[in-house]
Structures are given as C-alpha cells and as structure tokens.
C-alpha cells in the first residue's frame, strides 16, 4: 500500500503533545561488568541539520538533553566506554542524500570505532546509484525513516532500494513502526506504517536483511512475532526500555532471540540520561551470553563490524 493523503487518520499518537524530559542521574561510564557495548542507533548529521532537527524536537517531541554535534557525539559515547557506534542519518528532501552520505563517510572514516550507514530518499530517480555510491564510500548499510520521508515500506518506490541492498548484501535500518507519531509530520505514520507492510517486503525480498528500531512501536507483539518467523528481521530496543514511550512489550518473547535483538540509544536526540536504557536493558539480561549478544554481538554480526576498542580484528 502506498501512502494516500485521503486515508483517514487514526489516533493522535504518542506525540499528540510534546513530552517532558526526565531529569535522571547518568552513569560516568559503561559499567565494568558489562560486555563490550555497541550502540547500534546513534545519529550524526551536519551541524545545520542537527540545528533544524533539534528545533523540531523541542517544539513537537521532547527536550534534547545532549545538544552535541557529530564530533561531540562520538567523543561523548566512546569516552564513556561504549565500544563501537553505528551512525545513522536520513534525507528528508530530494537532492540531499549524496551530500549526507559524503558527510557520513568522511566523518566515520576518522574513527574505526564508528560504522556509518548511507541514506536515500525513496522515489528519487537515481536512488540505486546513490546507494551504490554510498557503499563505494565505505558505508555499511542504509537508514530510512517512514515518518520523515513519507513513504510506506511496501510502496513501489522502495523496490529499487530493496533490490540494491539485497544485491549488495547491505542491511537496512528502517523506522517502520507507527510511533512515535506527531501531528507535525507532513504525513500520517498510522496510514503509512503497519507490521504487515514489512512482512510483505520480507516475503518479496527473502535475502534482504532489515532492522526495525524501537521494537516496532507501537506494534510490539506483531514485530516480535515476526522476528521469530523470519530469519531476515532484526529489532533494536531504542527508546523502549526507558519508559518514555508507552506500550506493552512482550519482553520474554523478545529476549528469547538475543541474536536478533540489539541495543541502541538514539543519542544525542534523547530527553534523559545517556545510560538510562543501557542500565535497564542490562538488568533484563541476567544470562551472560544473551547480554553479550544484545549489547553488542548482534549488532557486530548484522553490520559486519570487525573492530573493537583495541582496534584488533575480531574473528
């Protein structure tokens, strides 16, 4: 189903009104008893794009606790003991993706502990070329955002993107969950996004590897169930563990597949302590093997990360 502006909207969504920040204490660093941590959901943008994003967040979503530009983001997290970062971005208008991809490639090339993804605006006539160029620059996958870019996951405009990523064995992180929805978006995420739309993509492209962040909020049960049924679907836990976004998460079922689940923070665009979700997620993972997978191992496998903080190649 492609987006249709005439489709009726559903509920106002989690961001019907801006949310308050949480003034919680932060840890000085990653706890020593945790395995190496990969933050699989960090945002890096040029300064002017960050400025525009933060204006939107402050007006329509939540306050930004850490208004740090890209170099500050990388330094903040790595200096606190995070082992590796996966850097995401997205283009919200045509003609923007190539510039963003060059910026991401240049920024991440400066630090082997940061893995950058490409982006593209679905429907751009040269979408496949943009992605191939991004991969040639060393970018390790693709980030898409249905809410910001106004597309349905199973729309025909995505075929070139899915085919190119599958052909190059590059993973895709796609914000395809319905939430958090804001009335300030140019389109209605509840009309665009549904778990069954992602299922149709998985069926059409059986070798395409997808990660849906935020555990697919607010269709948590549907996405967790689908993760058990499709070997090409992963989920990340970003912003779901910290009790900011409401909903009933089937945690037992989700954590039963630690090799398909990964930790992410959404740093720096968060309204609470950087360590809040890391602490809470670790507490849900008493088994050492599961903890090692969710906090780092799964992301390393999904994104093909082979370096640790010691810059030693991993097996």
GROMACS .gro file of C-alpha atoms in nm:
model
  315
    1UNK     CA    1   0.000   0.000   0.000
    2UNK     CA    2   0.133   0.342  -0.095
    3UNK     CA    3   0.052   0.643   0.116
    4UNK     CA    4  -0.277   0.812   0.028
    5UNK     CA    5  -0.343   1.156   0.178
    6UNK     CA    6  -0.715   1.083   0.165
    7UNK     CA    7  -0.680   0.788   0.401
    8UNK     CA    8  -0.836   0.863   0.740
    9UNK     CA    9  -0.600   0.926   1.027
   10UNK     CA   10  -0.622   0.705   1.332
   11UNK     CA   11  -0.521   0.808   1.684
   12UNK     CA   12  -0.332   1.130   1.761
   13UNK     CA   13  -0.023   0.928   1.850
   14UNK     CA   14   0.236   0.939   2.126
   15UNK     CA   15   0.341   1.293   2.037
   16UNK     CA   16  -0.004   1.449   2.029
   17UNK     CA   17   0.162   1.692   2.270
   18UNK     CA   18   0.535   1.729   2.342
   19UNK     CA   19   0.670   1.503   2.616
   20UNK     CA   20   0.860   1.625   2.919
   21UNK     CA   21   1.222   1.539   2.974
   22UNK     CA   22   1.337   1.307   3.253
   23UNK     CA   23   1.589   1.458   3.494
   24UNK     CA   24   1.758   1.133   3.590
   25UNK     CA   25   2.114   1.070   3.702
   26UNK     CA   26   2.366   0.944   3.449
   27UNK     CA   27   2.644   0.694   3.493
   28UNK     CA   28   3.002   0.817   3.448
   29UNK     CA   29   3.065   0.533   3.205
   30UNK     CA   30   2.968   0.186   3.090
   31UNK     CA   31   2.966  -0.042   3.397
   32UNK     CA   32   3.278  -0.256   3.419
   33UNK     CA   33   3.078  -0.578   3.446
   34UNK     CA   34   2.913  -0.533   3.105
   35UNK     CA   35   3.046  -0.692   2.786
   36UNK     CA   36   3.170  -0.467   2.503
   37UNK     CA   37   2.879  -0.241   2.408
   38UNK     CA   38   2.783  -0.149   2.054
   39UNK     CA   39   2.537   0.139   2.033
   40UNK     CA   40   2.351   0.045   1.716
   41UNK     CA   41   2.141   0.362   1.694
   42UNK     CA   42   2.335   0.689   1.707
   43UNK     CA   43   2.266   0.994   1.490
   44UNK     CA   44   2.529   1.200   1.307
   45UNK     CA   45   2.434   1.497   1.087
   46UNK     CA   46   2.597   1.816   0.964
   47UNK     CA   47   2.563   2.095   1.222
   48UNK     CA   48   2.291   2.284   1.033
   49UNK     CA   49   2.081   1.968   1.001
   50UNK     CA   50   2.119   1.894   1.372
   51UNK     CA   51   2.008   2.251   1.448
   52UNK     CA   52   1.693   2.206   1.238
   53UNK     CA   53   1.619   1.867   1.393
   54UNK     CA   54   1.653   1.999   1.745
   55UNK     CA   55   1.419   2.289   1.672
   56UNK     CA   56   1.161   2.036   1.557
   57UNK     CA   57   1.215   1.806   1.856
   58UNK     CA   58   1.188   2.088   2.108
   59UNK     CA   59   0.867   2.214   1.951
   60UNK     CA   60   0.696   1.881   1.882
   61UNK     CA   61   0.862   1.589   2.065
   62UNK     CA   62   1.082   1.636   2.374
   63UNK     CA   63   1.375   1.843   2.503
   64UNK     CA   64   1.724   1.750   2.386
   65UNK     CA   65   1.943   1.674   2.686
   66UNK     CA   66   2.267   1.644   2.489
   67UNK     CA   67   2.277   1.900   2.204
   68UNK     CA   68   2.612   1.778   2.073
   69UNK     CA   69   2.732   1.795   1.714
   70UNK     CA   70   2.887   1.492   1.545
   71UNK     CA   71   3.240   1.513   1.686
   72UNK     CA   72   3.096   1.570   2.033
   73UNK     CA   73   2.859   1.274   1.996
   74UNK     CA   74   3.142   1.037   1.906
   75UNK     CA   75   3.372   1.166   2.179
   76UNK     CA   76   3.099   1.159   2.445
   77UNK     CA   77   3.000   0.796   2.393
   78UNK     CA   78   3.343   0.649   2.323
   79UNK     CA   79   3.499   0.831   2.618
   80UNK     CA   80   3.236   0.676   2.843
   81UNK     CA   81   3.329   0.325   2.739
   82UNK     CA   82   3.093   0.243   2.454
   83UNK     CA   83   3.298   0.013   2.233
   84UNK     CA   84   3.153   0.093   1.890
   85UNK     CA   85   2.889   0.320   1.736
   86UNK     CA   86   2.660   0.269   1.439
   87UNK     CA   87   2.584   0.611   1.292
   88UNK     CA   88   2.251   0.679   1.122
   89UNK     CA   89   2.101   0.970   0.927
   90UNK     CA   90   1.822   1.033   0.675
   91UNK     CA   91   1.740   1.268   0.388
   92UNK     CA   92   1.407   1.447   0.414
   93UNK     CA   93   1.403   1.606   0.067
   94UNK     CA   94   1.527   1.522  -0.286
   95UNK     CA   95   1.886   1.600  -0.372
   96UNK     CA   96   2.011   1.579  -0.015
   97UNK     CA   97   2.124   1.217   0.017
   98UNK     CA   98   2.453   1.237  -0.172
   99UNK     CA   99   2.574   1.527   0.042
  100UNK     CA  100   2.472   1.349   0.362
  101UNK     CA  101   2.638   1.027   0.251
  102UNK     CA  102   2.965   1.204   0.174
  103UNK     CA  103   2.948   1.373   0.514
  104UNK     CA  104   2.885   1.041   0.687
  105UNK     CA  105   3.168   0.868   0.502
  106UNK     CA  106   3.414   1.148   0.584
  107UNK     CA  107   3.305   1.164   0.948
  108UNK     CA  108   3.320   0.792   1.015
  109UNK     CA  109   3.646   0.744   0.824
  110UNK     CA  110   3.815   0.942   1.101
  111UNK     CA  111   3.739   0.675   1.362
  112UNK     CA  112   3.744   0.296   1.307
  113UNK     CA  113   3.510   0.258   1.605
  114UNK     CA  114   3.225   0.424   1.416
  115UNK     CA  115   3.033   0.247   1.139
  116UNK     CA  116   2.826   0.475   0.917
  117UNK     CA  117   2.518   0.397   0.709
  118UNK     CA  118   2.401   0.560   0.387
  119UNK     CA  119   2.061   0.711   0.323
  120UNK     CA  120   1.843   0.788   0.021
  121UNK     CA  121   1.502   0.942  -0.034
  122UNK     CA  122   1.274   0.666  -0.168
  123UNK     CA  123   1.139   0.761  -0.509
  124UNK     CA  124   1.441   0.960  -0.622
  125UNK     CA  125   1.504   0.857  -0.984
  126UNK     CA  126   1.869   0.775  -0.916
  127UNK     CA  127   1.811   0.604  -0.581
  128UNK     CA  128   2.003   0.289  -0.677
  129UNK     CA  129   2.303   0.491  -0.798
  130UNK     CA  130   2.301   0.699  -0.478
  131UNK     CA  131   2.317   0.381  -0.271
  132UNK     CA  132   2.589   0.220  -0.481
  133UNK     CA  133   2.796   0.537  -0.448
  134UNK     CA  134   2.742   0.532  -0.072
  135UNK     CA  135   2.853   0.171  -0.048
  136UNK     CA  136   3.164   0.254  -0.254
  137UNK     CA  137   3.243   0.523   0.005
  138UNK     CA  138   3.252   0.251   0.270
  139UNK     CA  139   2.906   0.296   0.421
  140UNK     CA  140   2.785  -0.031   0.567
  141UNK     CA  141   2.409  -0.022   0.510
  142UNK     CA  142   2.111   0.211   0.475
  143UNK     CA  143   1.889   0.409   0.713
  144UNK     CA  144   1.531   0.500   0.616
  145UNK     CA  145   1.256   0.674   0.814
  146UNK     CA  146   0.895   0.628   0.701
  147UNK     CA  147   0.764   0.917   0.914
  148UNK     CA  148   1.014   1.178   0.800
  149UNK     CA  149   1.047   1.063   0.440
  150UNK     CA  150   0.673   0.996   0.395
  151UNK     CA  151   0.664   0.651   0.240
  152UNK     CA  152   0.506   0.315   0.310
  153UNK     CA  153   0.757   0.027   0.337
  154UNK     CA  154   0.586  -0.178   0.068
  155UNK     CA  155   0.531   0.107  -0.179
  156UNK     CA  156   0.668   0.056  -0.534
  157UNK     CA  157   0.909   0.348  -0.482
  158UNK     CA  158   1.108   0.123  -0.250
  159UNK     CA  159   1.171  -0.158  -0.498
  160UNK     CA  160   1.495  -0.006  -0.629
  161UNK     CA  161   1.619   0.043  -0.273
  162UNK     CA  162   1.533  -0.309  -0.160
  163UNK     CA  163   1.680  -0.466  -0.473
  164UNK     CA  164   2.006  -0.271  -0.449
  165UNK     CA  165   2.055  -0.351  -0.081
  166UNK     CA  166   1.978  -0.719  -0.134
  167UNK     CA  167   2.213  -0.739  -0.432
  168UNK     CA  168   2.497  -0.582  -0.228
  169UNK     CA  169   2.411  -0.770   0.095
  170UNK     CA  170   2.376  -0.440   0.283
  171UNK     CA  171   2.144  -0.427   0.585
  172UNK     CA  172   1.869  -0.167   0.621
  173UNK     CA  173   1.755   0.008   0.938
  174UNK     CA  174   1.403   0.133   0.870
  175UNK     CA  175   1.185   0.325   1.114
  176UNK     CA  176   0.869   0.149   1.004
  177UNK     CA  177   0.682   0.138   1.335
  178UNK     CA  178   0.376   0.358   1.367
  179UNK     CA  179   0.511   0.552   1.664
  180UNK     CA  180   0.610   0.797   1.791
  181UNK     CA  181   0.360   0.980   1.570
  182UNK     CA  182   0.342   1.360   1.570
  183UNK     CA  183   0.074   1.582   1.411
  184UNK     CA  184   0.366   1.796   1.294
  185UNK     CA  185   0.471   1.533   1.038
  186UNK     CA  186   0.383   1.607   0.677
  187UNK     CA  187   0.215   1.267   0.651
  188UNK     CA  188   0.030   1.032   0.885
  189UNK     CA  189   0.253   0.747   1.010
  190UNK     CA  190  -0.055   0.547   1.108
  191UNK     CA  191  -0.162   0.545   0.743
  192UNK     CA  192   0.187   0.461   0.618
  193UNK     CA  193   0.317   0.207   0.866
  194UNK     CA  194   0.200  -0.140   0.960
  195UNK     CA  195   0.379  -0.459   1.056
  196UNK     CA  196   0.215  -0.646   0.770
  197UNK     CA  197   0.372  -0.399   0.523
  198UNK     CA  198   0.717  -0.500   0.648
  199UNK     CA  199   0.614  -0.864   0.625
  200UNK     CA  200   0.529  -0.815   0.257
  201UNK     CA  201   0.876  -0.669   0.199
  202UNK     CA  202   1.039  -0.967   0.372
  203UNK     CA  203   0.838  -1.203   0.155
  204UNK     CA  204   0.922  -1.022  -0.169
  205UNK     CA  205   1.294  -0.995  -0.091
  206UNK     CA  206   1.390  -1.308   0.104
  207UNK     CA  207   1.763  -1.220   0.121
  208UNK     CA  208   1.710  -0.860   0.235
  209UNK     CA  209   1.814  -0.800   0.597
  210UNK     CA  210   1.603  -0.546   0.785
  211UNK     CA  211   1.621  -0.397   1.133
  212UNK     CA  212   1.315  -0.217   1.266
  213UNK     CA  213   1.411   0.012   1.556
  214UNK     CA  214   1.210   0.090   1.868
  215UNK     CA  215   1.087  -0.273   1.868
  216UNK     CA  216   0.839  -0.164   1.601
  217UNK     CA  217   0.649   0.071   1.835
  218UNK     CA  218   0.359   0.054   1.885
  219UNK     CA  219   0.304  -0.290   1.722
  220UNK     CA  220   0.542  -0.458   1.963
  221UNK     CA  221   0.381  -0.802   1.969
  222UNK     CA  222   0.343  -0.817   1.591
  223UNK     CA  223   0.708  -0.733   1.528
  224UNK     CA  224   0.841  -0.968   1.794
  225UNK     CA  225   0.627  -1.247   1.649
  226UNK     CA  226   0.756  -1.168   1.301
  227UNK     CA  227   1.116  -1.172   1.428
  228UNK     CA  228   1.059  -1.531   1.537
  229UNK     CA  229   0.918  -1.626   1.196
  230UNK     CA  230   1.163  -1.453   0.961
  231UNK     CA  231   1.537  -1.505   0.975
  232UNK     CA  232   1.594  -1.173   0.796
  233UNK     CA  233   1.430  -0.944   1.053
  234UNK     CA  234   1.608  -0.785   1.350
  235UNK     CA  235   1.481  -0.535   1.606
  236UNK     CA  236   1.650  -0.273   1.819
  237UNK     CA  237   1.541  -0.162   2.166
  238UNK     CA  238   1.596   0.212   2.121
  239UNK     CA  239   1.380   0.433   2.347
  240UNK     CA  240   1.157   0.141   2.451
  241UNK     CA  241   1.335   0.042   2.772
  242UNK     CA  242   1.340   0.385   2.933
  243UNK     CA  243   0.965   0.417   2.995
  244UNK     CA  244   0.929   0.729   2.781
  245UNK     CA  245   0.720   0.567   2.509
  246UNK     CA  246   0.418   0.375   2.641
  247UNK     CA  247   0.312   0.027   2.536
  248UNK     CA  248   0.314  -0.337   2.637
  249UNK     CA  249   0.632  -0.504   2.518
  250UNK     CA  250   0.639  -0.887   2.524
  251UNK     CA  251   0.986  -0.887   2.676
  252UNK     CA  252   1.008  -1.261   2.739
  253UNK     CA  253   0.940  -1.335   2.372
  254UNK     CA  254   1.170  -1.058   2.252
  255UNK     CA  255   1.463  -1.160   2.470
  256UNK     CA  256   1.421  -1.524   2.367
  257UNK     CA  257   1.601  -1.427   2.043
  258UNK     CA  258   1.906  -1.232   2.167
  259UNK     CA  259   2.087  -1.296   1.840
  260UNK     CA  260   1.818  -1.087   1.664
  261UNK     CA  261   1.791  -0.804   1.913
  262UNK     CA  262   2.027  -0.509   1.957
  263UNK     CA  263   2.078  -0.218   2.189
  264UNK     CA  264   2.058   0.139   2.061
  265UNK     CA  265   2.034   0.475   2.235
  266UNK     CA  266   1.912   0.734   1.978
  267UNK     CA  267   2.188   0.959   2.112
  268UNK     CA  268   2.204   1.259   2.108
  269UNK     CA  269   1.832   1.312   2.042
  270UNK     CA  270   1.713   1.192   2.383
  271UNK     CA  271   1.546   1.364   2.681
  272UNK     CA  272   1.704   1.154   2.958
  273UNK     CA  273   2.043   1.022   3.071
  274UNK     CA  274   2.255   0.853   2.806
  275UNK     CA  275   2.296   0.549   3.033
  276UNK     CA  276   1.927   0.511   3.125
  277UNK     CA  277   1.836   0.246   2.871
  278UNK     CA  278   2.169   0.066   2.886
  279UNK     CA  279   2.128   0.008   3.260
  280UNK     CA  280   1.768  -0.106   3.229
  281UNK     CA  281   1.830  -0.334   2.935
  282UNK     CA  282   2.130  -0.498   3.103
  283UNK     CA  283   1.912  -0.566   3.408
  284UNK     CA  284   1.674  -0.763   3.186
  285UNK     CA  285   1.961  -0.982   3.063
  286UNK     CA  286   2.098  -1.193   3.351
  287UNK     CA  287   2.230  -1.460   3.114
  288UNK     CA  288   2.586  -1.362   3.011
  289UNK     CA  289   2.556  -1.495   2.656
  290UNK     CA  290   2.227  -1.316   2.592
  291UNK     CA  291   2.364  -0.997   2.746
  292UNK     CA  292   2.673  -1.009   2.525
  293UNK     CA  293   2.459  -1.060   2.216
  294UNK     CA  294   2.201  -0.787   2.275
  295UNK     CA  295   2.451  -0.529   2.400
  296UNK     CA  296   2.697  -0.582   2.118
  297UNK     CA  297   2.733  -0.916   1.944
  298UNK     CA  298   2.413  -0.899   1.742
  299UNK     CA  299   2.500  -0.555   1.604
  300UNK     CA  300   2.851  -0.669   1.514
  301UNK     CA  301   2.709  -0.956   1.311
  302UNK     CA  302   2.431  -0.751   1.150
  303UNK     CA  303   2.652  -0.461   1.039
  304UNK     CA  304   2.970  -0.661   0.976
  305UNK     CA  305   3.170  -0.483   1.247
  306UNK     CA  306   3.512  -0.642   1.290
  307UNK     CA  307   3.692  -0.392   1.515
  308UNK     CA  308   3.683  -0.342   1.891
  309UNK     CA  309   3.808  -0.053   2.104
  310UNK     CA  310   4.155  -0.202   2.092
  311UNK     CA  311   4.142  -0.187   1.709
  312UNK     CA  312   4.204  -0.561   1.697
  313UNK     CA  313   4.025  -0.752   1.424
  314UNK     CA  314   3.757  -0.976   1.570
  315UNK     CA  315   3.702  -1.331   1.444
   0.00000   0.00000   0.00000
